[in-house]
PDB file of C-alpha atoms and ligand atoms in Angstrom:
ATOM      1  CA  UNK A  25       0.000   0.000   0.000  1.00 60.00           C
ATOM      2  CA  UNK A  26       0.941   3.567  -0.727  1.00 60.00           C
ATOM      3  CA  UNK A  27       2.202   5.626   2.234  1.00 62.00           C
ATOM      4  CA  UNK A  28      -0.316   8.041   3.078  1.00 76.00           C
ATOM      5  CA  UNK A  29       0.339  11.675   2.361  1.00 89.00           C
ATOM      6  CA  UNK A  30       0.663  14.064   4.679  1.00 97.00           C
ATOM      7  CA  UNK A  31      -2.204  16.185   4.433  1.00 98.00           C
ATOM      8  CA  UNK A  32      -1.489  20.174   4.281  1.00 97.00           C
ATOM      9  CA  UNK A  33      -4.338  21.730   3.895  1.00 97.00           C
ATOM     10  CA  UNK A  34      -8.424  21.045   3.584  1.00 97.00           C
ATOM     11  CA  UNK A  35     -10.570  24.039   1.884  1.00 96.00           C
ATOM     12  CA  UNK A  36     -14.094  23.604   0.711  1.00 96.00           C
ATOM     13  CA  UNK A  37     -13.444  22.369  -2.382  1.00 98.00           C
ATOM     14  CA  UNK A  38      -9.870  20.918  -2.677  1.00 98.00           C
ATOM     15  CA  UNK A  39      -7.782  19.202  -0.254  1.00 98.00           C
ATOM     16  CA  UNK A  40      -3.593  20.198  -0.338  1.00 98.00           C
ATOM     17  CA  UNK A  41      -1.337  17.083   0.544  1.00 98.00           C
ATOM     18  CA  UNK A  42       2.519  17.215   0.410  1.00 98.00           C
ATOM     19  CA  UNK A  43       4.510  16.948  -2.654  1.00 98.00           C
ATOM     20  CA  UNK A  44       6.917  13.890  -3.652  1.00 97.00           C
ATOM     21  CA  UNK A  45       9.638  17.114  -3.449  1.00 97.00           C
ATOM     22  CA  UNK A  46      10.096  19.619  -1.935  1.00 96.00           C
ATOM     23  CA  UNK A  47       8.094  22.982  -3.041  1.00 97.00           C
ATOM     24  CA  UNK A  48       5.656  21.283  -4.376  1.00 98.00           C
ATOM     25  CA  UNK A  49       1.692  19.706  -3.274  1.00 98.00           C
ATOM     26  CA  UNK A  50      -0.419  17.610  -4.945  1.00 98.00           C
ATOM     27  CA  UNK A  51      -4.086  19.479  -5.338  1.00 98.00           C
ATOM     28  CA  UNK A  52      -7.127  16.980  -4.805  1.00 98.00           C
ATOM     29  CA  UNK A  53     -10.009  18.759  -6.054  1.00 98.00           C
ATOM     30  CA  UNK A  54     -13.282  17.184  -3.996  1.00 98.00           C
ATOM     31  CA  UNK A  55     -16.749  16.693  -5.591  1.00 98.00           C
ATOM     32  CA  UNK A  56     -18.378  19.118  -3.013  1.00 98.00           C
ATOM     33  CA  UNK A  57     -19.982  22.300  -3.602  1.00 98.00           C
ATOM     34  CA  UNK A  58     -20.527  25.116  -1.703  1.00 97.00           C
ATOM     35  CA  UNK A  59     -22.341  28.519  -1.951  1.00 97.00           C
ATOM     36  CA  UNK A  60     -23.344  31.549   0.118  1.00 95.00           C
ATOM     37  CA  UNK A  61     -19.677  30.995   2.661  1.00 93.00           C
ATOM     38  CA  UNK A  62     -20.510  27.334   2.666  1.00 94.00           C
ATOM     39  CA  UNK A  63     -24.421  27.962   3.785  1.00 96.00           C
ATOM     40  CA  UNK A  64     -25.292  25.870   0.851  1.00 98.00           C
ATOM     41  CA  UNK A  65     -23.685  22.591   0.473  1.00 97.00           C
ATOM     42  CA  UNK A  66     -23.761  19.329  -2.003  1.00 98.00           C
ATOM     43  CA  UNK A  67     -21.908  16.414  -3.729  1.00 98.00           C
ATOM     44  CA  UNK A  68     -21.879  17.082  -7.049  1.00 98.00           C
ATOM     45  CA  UNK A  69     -20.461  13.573  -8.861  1.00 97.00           C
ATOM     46  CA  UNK A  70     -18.061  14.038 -11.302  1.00 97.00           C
ATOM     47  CA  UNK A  71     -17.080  18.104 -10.543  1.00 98.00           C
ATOM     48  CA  UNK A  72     -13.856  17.866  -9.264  1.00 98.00           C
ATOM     49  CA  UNK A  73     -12.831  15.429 -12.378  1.00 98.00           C
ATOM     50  CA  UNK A  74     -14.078  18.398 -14.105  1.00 98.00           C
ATOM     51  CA  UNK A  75     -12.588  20.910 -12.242  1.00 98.00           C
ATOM     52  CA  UNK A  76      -9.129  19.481 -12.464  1.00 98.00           C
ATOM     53  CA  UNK A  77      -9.219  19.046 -16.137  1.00 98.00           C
ATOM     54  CA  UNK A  78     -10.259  22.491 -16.410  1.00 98.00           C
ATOM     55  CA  UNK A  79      -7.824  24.196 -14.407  1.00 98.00           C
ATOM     56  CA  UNK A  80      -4.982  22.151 -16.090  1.00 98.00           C
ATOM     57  CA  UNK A  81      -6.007  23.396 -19.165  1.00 98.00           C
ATOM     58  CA  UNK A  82      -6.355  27.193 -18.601  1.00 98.00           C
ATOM     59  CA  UNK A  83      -2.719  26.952 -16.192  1.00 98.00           C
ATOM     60  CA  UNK A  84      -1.137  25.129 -18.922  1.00 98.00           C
ATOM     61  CA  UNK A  85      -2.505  28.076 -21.792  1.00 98.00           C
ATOM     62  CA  UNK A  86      -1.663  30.585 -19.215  1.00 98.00           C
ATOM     63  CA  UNK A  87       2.206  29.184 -19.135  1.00 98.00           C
ATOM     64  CA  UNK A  88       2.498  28.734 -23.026  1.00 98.00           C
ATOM     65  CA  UNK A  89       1.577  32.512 -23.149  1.00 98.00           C
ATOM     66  CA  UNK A  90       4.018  33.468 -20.057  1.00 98.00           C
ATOM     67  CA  UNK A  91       1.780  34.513 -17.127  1.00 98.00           C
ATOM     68  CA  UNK A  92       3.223  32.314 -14.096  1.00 98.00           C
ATOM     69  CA  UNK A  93       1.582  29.803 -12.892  1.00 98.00           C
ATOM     70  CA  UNK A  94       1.169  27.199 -10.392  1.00 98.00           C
ATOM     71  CA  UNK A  95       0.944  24.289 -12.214  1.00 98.00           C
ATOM     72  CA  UNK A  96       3.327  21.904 -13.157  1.00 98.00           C
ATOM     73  CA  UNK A  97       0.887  18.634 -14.076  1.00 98.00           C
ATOM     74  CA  UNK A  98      -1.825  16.478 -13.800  1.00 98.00           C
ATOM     75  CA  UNK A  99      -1.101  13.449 -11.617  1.00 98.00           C
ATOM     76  CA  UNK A 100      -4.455  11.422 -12.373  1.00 97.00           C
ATOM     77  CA  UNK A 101      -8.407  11.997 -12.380  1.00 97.00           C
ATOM     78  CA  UNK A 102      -8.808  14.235  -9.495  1.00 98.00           C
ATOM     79  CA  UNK A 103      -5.391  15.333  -8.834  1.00 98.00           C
ATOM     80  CA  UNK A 104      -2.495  17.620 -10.205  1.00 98.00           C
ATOM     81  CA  UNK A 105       1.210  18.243  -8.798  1.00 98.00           C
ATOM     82  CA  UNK A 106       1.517  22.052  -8.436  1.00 98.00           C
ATOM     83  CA  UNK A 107       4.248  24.868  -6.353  1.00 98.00           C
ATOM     84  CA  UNK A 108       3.739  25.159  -3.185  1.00 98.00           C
ATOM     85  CA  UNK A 109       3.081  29.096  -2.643  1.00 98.00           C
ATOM     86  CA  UNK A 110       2.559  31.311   0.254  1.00 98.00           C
ATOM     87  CA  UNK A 111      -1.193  32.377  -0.572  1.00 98.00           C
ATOM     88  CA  UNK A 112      -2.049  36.263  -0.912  1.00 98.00           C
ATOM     89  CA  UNK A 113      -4.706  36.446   1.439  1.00 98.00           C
ATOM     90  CA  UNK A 114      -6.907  37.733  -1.189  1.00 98.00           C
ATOM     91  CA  UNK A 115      -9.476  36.536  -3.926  1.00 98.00           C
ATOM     92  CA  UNK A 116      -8.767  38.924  -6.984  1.00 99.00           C
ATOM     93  CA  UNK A 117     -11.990  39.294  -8.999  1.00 99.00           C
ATOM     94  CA  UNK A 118     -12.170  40.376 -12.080  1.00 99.00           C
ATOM     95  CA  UNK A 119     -15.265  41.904 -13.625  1.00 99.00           C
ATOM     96  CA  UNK A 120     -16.518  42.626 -17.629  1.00 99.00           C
ATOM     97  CA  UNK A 121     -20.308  43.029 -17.223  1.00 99.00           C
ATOM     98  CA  UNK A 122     -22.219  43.473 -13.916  1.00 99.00           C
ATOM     99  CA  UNK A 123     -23.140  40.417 -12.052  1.00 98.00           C
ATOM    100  CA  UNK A 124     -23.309  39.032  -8.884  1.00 98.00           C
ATOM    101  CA  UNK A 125     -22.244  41.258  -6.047  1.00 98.00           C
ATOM    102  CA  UNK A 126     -21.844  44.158  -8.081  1.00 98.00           C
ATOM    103  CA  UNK A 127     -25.216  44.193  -9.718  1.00 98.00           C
ATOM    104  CA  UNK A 128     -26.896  43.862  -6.081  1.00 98.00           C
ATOM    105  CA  UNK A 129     -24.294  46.596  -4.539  1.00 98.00           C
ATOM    106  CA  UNK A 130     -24.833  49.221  -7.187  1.00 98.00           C
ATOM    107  CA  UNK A 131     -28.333  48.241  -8.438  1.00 98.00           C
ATOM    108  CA  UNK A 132     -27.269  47.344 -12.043  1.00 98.00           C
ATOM    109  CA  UNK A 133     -28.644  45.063 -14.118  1.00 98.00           C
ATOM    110  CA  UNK A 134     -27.230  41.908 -14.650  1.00 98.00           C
ATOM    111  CA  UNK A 135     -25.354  41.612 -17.414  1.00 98.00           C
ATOM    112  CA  UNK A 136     -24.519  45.549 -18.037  1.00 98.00           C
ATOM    113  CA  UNK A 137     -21.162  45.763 -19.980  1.00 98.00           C
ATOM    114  CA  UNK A 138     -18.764  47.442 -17.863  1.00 98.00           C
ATOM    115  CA  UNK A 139     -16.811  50.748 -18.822  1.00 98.00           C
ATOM    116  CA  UNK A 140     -13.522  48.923 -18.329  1.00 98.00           C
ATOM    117  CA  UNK A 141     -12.413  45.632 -16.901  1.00 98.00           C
ATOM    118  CA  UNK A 142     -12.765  46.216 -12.744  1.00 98.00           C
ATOM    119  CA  UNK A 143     -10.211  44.618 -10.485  1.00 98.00           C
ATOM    120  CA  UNK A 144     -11.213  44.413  -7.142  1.00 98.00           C
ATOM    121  CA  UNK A 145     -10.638  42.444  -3.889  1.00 98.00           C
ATOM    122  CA  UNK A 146     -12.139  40.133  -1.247  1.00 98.00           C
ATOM    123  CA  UNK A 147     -10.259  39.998   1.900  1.00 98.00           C
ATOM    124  CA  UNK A 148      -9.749  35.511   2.804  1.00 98.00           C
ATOM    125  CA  UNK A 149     -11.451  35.086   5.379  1.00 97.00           C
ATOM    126  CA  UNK A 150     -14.675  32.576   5.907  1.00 94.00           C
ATOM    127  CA  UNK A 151     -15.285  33.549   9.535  1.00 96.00           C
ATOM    128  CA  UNK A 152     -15.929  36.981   8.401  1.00 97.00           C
ATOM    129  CA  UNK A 153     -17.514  36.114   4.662  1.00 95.00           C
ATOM    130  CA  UNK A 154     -14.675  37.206   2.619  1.00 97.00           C
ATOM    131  CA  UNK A 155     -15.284  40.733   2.753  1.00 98.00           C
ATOM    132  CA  UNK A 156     -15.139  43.241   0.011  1.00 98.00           C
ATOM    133  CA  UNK A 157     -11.421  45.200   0.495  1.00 98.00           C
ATOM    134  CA  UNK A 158     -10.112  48.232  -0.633  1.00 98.00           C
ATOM    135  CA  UNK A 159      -6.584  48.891  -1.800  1.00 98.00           C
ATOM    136  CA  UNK A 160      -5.817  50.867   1.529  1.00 98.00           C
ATOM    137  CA  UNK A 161      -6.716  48.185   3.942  1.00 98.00           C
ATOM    138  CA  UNK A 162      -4.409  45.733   1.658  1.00 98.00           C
ATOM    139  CA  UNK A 163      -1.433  47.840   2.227  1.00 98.00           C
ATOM    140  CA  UNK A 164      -1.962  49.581   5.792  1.00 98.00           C
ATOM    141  CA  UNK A 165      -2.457  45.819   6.963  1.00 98.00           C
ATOM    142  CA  UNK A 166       0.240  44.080   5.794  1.00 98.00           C
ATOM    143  CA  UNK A 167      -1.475  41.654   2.982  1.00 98.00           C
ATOM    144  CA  UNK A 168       0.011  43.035   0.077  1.00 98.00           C
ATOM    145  CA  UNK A 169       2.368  45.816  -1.211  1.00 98.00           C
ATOM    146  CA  UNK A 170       1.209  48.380  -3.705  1.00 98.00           C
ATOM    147  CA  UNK A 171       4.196  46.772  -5.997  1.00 98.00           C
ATOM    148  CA  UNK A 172       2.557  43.565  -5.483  1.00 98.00           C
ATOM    149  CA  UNK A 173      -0.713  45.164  -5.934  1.00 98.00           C
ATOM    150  CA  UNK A 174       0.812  46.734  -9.084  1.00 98.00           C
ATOM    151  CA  UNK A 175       1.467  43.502  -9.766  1.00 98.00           C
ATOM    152  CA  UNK A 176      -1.696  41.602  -9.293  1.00 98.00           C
ATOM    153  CA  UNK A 177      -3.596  44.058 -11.455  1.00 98.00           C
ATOM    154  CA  UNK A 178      -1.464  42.897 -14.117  1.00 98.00           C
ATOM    155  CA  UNK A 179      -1.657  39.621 -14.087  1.00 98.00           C
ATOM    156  CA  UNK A 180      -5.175  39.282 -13.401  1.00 99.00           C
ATOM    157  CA  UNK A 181      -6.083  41.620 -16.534  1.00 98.00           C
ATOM    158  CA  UNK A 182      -3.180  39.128 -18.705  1.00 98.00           C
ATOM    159  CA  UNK A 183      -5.754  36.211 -16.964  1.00 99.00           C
ATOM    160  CA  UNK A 184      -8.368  38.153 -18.188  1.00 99.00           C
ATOM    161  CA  UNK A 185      -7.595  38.850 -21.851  1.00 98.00           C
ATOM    162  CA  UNK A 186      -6.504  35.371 -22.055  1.00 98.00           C
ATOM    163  CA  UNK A 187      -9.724  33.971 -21.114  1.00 99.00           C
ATOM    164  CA  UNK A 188     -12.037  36.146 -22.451  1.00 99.00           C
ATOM    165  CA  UNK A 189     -10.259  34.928 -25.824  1.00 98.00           C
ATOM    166  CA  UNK A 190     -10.829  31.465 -25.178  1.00 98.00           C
ATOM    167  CA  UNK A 191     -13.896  31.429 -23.794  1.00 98.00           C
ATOM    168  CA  UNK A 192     -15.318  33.842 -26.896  1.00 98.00           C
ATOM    169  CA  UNK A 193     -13.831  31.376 -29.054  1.00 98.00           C
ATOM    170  CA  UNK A 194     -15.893  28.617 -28.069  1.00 98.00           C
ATOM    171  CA  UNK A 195     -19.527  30.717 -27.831  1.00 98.00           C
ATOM    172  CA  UNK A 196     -19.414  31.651 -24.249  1.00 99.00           C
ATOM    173  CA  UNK A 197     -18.883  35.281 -22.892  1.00 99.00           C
ATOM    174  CA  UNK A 198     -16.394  35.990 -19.265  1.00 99.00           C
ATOM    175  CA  UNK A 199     -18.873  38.122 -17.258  1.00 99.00           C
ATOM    176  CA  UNK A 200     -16.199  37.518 -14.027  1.00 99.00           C
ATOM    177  CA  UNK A 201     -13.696  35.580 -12.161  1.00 99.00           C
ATOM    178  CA  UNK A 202     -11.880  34.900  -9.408  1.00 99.00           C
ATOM    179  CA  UNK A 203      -8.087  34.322  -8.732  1.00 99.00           C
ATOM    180  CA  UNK A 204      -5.675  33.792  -6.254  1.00 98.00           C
ATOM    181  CA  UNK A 205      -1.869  34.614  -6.225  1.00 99.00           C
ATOM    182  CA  UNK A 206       0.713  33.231  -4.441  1.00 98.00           C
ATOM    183  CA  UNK A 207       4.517  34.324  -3.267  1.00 98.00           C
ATOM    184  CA  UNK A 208       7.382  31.898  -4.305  1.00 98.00           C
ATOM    185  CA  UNK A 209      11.025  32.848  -3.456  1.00 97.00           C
ATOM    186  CA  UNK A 210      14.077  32.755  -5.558  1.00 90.00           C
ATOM    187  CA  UNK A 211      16.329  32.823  -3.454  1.00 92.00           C
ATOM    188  CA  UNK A 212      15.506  36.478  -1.900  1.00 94.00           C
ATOM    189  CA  UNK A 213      13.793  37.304  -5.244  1.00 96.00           C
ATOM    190  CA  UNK A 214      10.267  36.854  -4.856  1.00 98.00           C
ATOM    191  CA  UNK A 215       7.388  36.573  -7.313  1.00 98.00           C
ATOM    192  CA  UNK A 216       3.806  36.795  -7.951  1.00 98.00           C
ATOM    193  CA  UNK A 217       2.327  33.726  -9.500  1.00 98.00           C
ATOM    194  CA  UNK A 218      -1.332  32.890 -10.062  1.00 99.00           C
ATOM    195  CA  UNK A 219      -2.299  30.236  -7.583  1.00 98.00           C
ATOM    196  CA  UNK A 220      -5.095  27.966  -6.436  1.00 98.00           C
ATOM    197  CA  UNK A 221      -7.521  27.148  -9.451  1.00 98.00           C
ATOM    198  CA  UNK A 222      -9.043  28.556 -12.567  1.00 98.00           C
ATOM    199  CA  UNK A 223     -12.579  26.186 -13.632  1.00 98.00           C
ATOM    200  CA  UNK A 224     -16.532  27.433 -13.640  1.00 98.00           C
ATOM    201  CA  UNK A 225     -16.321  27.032  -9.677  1.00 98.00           C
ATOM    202  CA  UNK A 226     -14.752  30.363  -9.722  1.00 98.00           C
ATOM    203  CA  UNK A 227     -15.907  32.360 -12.925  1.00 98.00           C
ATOM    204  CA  UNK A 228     -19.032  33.598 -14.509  1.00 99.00           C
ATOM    205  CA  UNK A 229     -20.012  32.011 -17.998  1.00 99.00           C
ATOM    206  CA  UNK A 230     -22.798  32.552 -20.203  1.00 99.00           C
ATOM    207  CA  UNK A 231     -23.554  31.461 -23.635  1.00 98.00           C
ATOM    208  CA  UNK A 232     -22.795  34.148 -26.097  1.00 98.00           C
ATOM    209  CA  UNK A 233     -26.073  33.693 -27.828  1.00 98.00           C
ATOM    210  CA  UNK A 234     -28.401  32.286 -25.307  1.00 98.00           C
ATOM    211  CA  UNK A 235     -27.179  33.609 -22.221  1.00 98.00           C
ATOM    212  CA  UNK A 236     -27.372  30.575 -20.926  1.00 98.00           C
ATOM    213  CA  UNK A 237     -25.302  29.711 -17.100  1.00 98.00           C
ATOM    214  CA  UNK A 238     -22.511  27.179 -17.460  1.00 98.00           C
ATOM    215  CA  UNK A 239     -20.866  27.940 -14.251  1.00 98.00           C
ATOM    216  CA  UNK A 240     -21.606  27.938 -10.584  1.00 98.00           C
ATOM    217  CA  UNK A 241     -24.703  30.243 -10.739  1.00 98.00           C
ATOM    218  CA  UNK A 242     -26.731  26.914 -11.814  1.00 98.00           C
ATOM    219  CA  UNK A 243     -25.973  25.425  -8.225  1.00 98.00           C
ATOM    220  CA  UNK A 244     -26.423  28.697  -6.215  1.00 98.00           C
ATOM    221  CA  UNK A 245     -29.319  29.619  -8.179  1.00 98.00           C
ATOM    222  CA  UNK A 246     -30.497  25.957  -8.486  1.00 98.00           C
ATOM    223  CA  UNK A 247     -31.097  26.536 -12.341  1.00 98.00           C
ATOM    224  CA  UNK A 248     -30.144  22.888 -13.061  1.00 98.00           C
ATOM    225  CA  UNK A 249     -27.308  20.364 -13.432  1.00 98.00           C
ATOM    226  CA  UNK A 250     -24.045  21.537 -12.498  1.00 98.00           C
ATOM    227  CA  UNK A 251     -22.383  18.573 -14.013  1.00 98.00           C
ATOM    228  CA  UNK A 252     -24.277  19.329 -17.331  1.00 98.00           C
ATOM    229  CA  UNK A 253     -23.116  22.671 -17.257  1.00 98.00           C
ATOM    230  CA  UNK A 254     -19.485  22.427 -16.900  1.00 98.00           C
ATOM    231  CA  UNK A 255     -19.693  19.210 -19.198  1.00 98.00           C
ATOM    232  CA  UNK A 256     -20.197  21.371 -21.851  1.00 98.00           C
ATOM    233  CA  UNK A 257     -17.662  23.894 -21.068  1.00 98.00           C
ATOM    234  CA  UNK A 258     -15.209  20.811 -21.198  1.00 98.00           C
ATOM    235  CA  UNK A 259     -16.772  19.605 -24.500  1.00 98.00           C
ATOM    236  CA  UNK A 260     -16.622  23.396 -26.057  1.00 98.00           C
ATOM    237  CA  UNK A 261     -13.067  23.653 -25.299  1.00 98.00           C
ATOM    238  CA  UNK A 262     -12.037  19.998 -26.304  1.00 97.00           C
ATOM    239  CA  UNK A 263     -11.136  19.116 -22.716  1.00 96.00           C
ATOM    240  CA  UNK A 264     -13.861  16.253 -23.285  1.00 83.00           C
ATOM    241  CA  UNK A 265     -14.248  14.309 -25.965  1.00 65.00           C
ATOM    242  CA  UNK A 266     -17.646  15.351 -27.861  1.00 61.00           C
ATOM    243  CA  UNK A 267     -20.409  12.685 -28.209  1.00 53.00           C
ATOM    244  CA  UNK A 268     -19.847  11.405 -24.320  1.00 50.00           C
ATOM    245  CA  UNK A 269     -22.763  11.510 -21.553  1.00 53.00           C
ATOM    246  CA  UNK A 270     -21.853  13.954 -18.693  1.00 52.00           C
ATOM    247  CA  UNK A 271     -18.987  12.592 -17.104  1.00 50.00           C
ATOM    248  CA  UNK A 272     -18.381  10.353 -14.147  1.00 52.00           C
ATOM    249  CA  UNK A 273     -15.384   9.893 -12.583  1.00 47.00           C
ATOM    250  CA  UNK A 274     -14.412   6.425 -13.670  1.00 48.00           C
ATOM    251  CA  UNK A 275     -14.611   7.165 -17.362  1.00 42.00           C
ATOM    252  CA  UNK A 276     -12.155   9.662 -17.286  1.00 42.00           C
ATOM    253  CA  UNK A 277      -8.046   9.764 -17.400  1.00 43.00           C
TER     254      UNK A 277
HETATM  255  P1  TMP B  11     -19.505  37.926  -6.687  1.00 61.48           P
HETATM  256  O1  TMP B  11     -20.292  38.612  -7.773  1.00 61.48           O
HETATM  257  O2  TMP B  11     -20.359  37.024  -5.833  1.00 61.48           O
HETATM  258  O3  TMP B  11     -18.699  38.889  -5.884  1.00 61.48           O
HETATM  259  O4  TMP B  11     -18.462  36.953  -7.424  1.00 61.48           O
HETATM  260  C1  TMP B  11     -17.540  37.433  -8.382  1.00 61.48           C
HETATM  261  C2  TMP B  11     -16.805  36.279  -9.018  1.00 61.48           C
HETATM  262  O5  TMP B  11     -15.982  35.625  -8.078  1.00 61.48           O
HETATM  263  C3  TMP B  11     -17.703  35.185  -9.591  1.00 61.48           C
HETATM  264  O6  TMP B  11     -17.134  34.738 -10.812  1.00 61.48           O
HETATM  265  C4  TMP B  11     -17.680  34.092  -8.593  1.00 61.48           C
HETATM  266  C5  TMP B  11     -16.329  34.243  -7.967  1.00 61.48           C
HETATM  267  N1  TMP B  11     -16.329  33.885  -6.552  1.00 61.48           N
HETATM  268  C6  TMP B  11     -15.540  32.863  -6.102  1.00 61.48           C
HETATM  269  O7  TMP B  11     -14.828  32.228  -6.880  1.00 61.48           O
HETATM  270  N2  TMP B  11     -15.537  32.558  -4.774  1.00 61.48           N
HETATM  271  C7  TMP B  11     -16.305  33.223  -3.881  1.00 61.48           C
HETATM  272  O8  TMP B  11     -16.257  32.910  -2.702  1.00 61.48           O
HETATM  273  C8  TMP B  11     -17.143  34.291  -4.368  1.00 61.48           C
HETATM  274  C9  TMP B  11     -18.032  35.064  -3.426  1.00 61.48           C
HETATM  275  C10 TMP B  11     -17.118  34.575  -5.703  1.00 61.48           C
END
């Protein structure tokens, strides 16, 4: 029997274990779902398959372009090896049209193209629901620089151009995401990296023509099957093979 791994690190929707090397973890991504700071809660069979696939396909596009990454590569159905990284305590969001918290906040409709891409930021912290942050509380308490912030802008708008691209290529318009950066050291050299995962867990996407949800909206909102939805975002961007039933886990590797 294998030796079991050291576990690092449980969240609500991935589970960190130590790496065969140093400076690096292997990423389990779980089936469960959670909305609303983990109010709402299911299994969803077959979503963290999906989920891994996904996010080793948009890390691996985001290193063949040159925005850093976490990744380094899929170990087997549910997990991938990846850097270990001191995480920003931050989720960077990313926004295109109005949705979400923004709509509610400001009274906008849903959907409202945006005058610009807005960057903005959600302190990590469940106890307290991951609350909305500005730029001054980053800095006066320690979480980031404003270099790093300097930096985080820019990588989350290279995420975002490089996303909005693929998703538009395959019918389905980026309304928003999340992201999370982490620190690795050089040496004393230390850099910014995107960190955690990209998949429709942590993004908004709606079919260009139809408008139709294909991310985690369908379970908050209960409009439907999750594992239908992101199904077809797999199938779309050839992560799936066309022509098979919504996945389940043993099909898969
Ligand atoms: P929001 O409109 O609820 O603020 O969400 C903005 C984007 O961030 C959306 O794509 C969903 C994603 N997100 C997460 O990935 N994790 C979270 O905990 C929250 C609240 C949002």
């Amino acid at each position: 029997m294998a030796p079991r791994r050291k576990k690092i690190y449980e969240g609500k929707a991935k589970v960190l274990y130590e790496g065969p090397e140093p400076g690096t973890l292997v990423q389990y991504f779980k089936d469960d779902a959670t909305a609303f700071n983990a109010q709402k809660k299911d299994v969803i069979e077959g979503k963290g398959v999906l989920n891994n696939r996904l996010s080793e396909y948009f890390m691996t596009g985001l290193t063949n372009i040159g925005v850093p990454n976490h990744f380094i590569k899929r170990l087997n159905m549910r997990e991938q090896l990846i850097r270990q990284v001191e995480i920003v305590p931050l989720e960077v969001i990313v926004r295109n049209f109005a949705a979400g918290s923004i709509a509610k906040r400001l009274g906008m409709e849903e959907g409202t193209p945006l005058p610009r891409p807005i960057v903005e930021y959600s302190y990590k912290n469940d106890d307290l629901g991951d609350p909305l942050v500005p730029e001054e509380y980053i800095i006066a308490f320690g979480w980031a620089s404003q270099q790093d912030l300097d930096d985080i802008v820019a990588l989350a708008l290279r995420v975002n151009d490089f996303l909005t691209g693929v998703f538009y290529g395959v019918g389905i318009k980026l309304v928003d995401f999340k992201i999370e950066i982490g620190r690795v050291w050089d040496g004393d050299f230390m850099r910014l990296i995107v960190a955690d995962e990209i998949s429709p867990d942590s993004c908004r996407l709606w079919d260009v023509k139809t408008g139709q949800k294909l991310d985690k909206d369908v379970f908050r909102r209960d409009l439907g099957s999750l594992t239908d939805a992101y199904t077809e975002v797999a199938k779309r961007l050839g992560v799936l093979p066309t022509n098979t039933q919504p996945i389940k886990p043993t099909l898969i590797n």
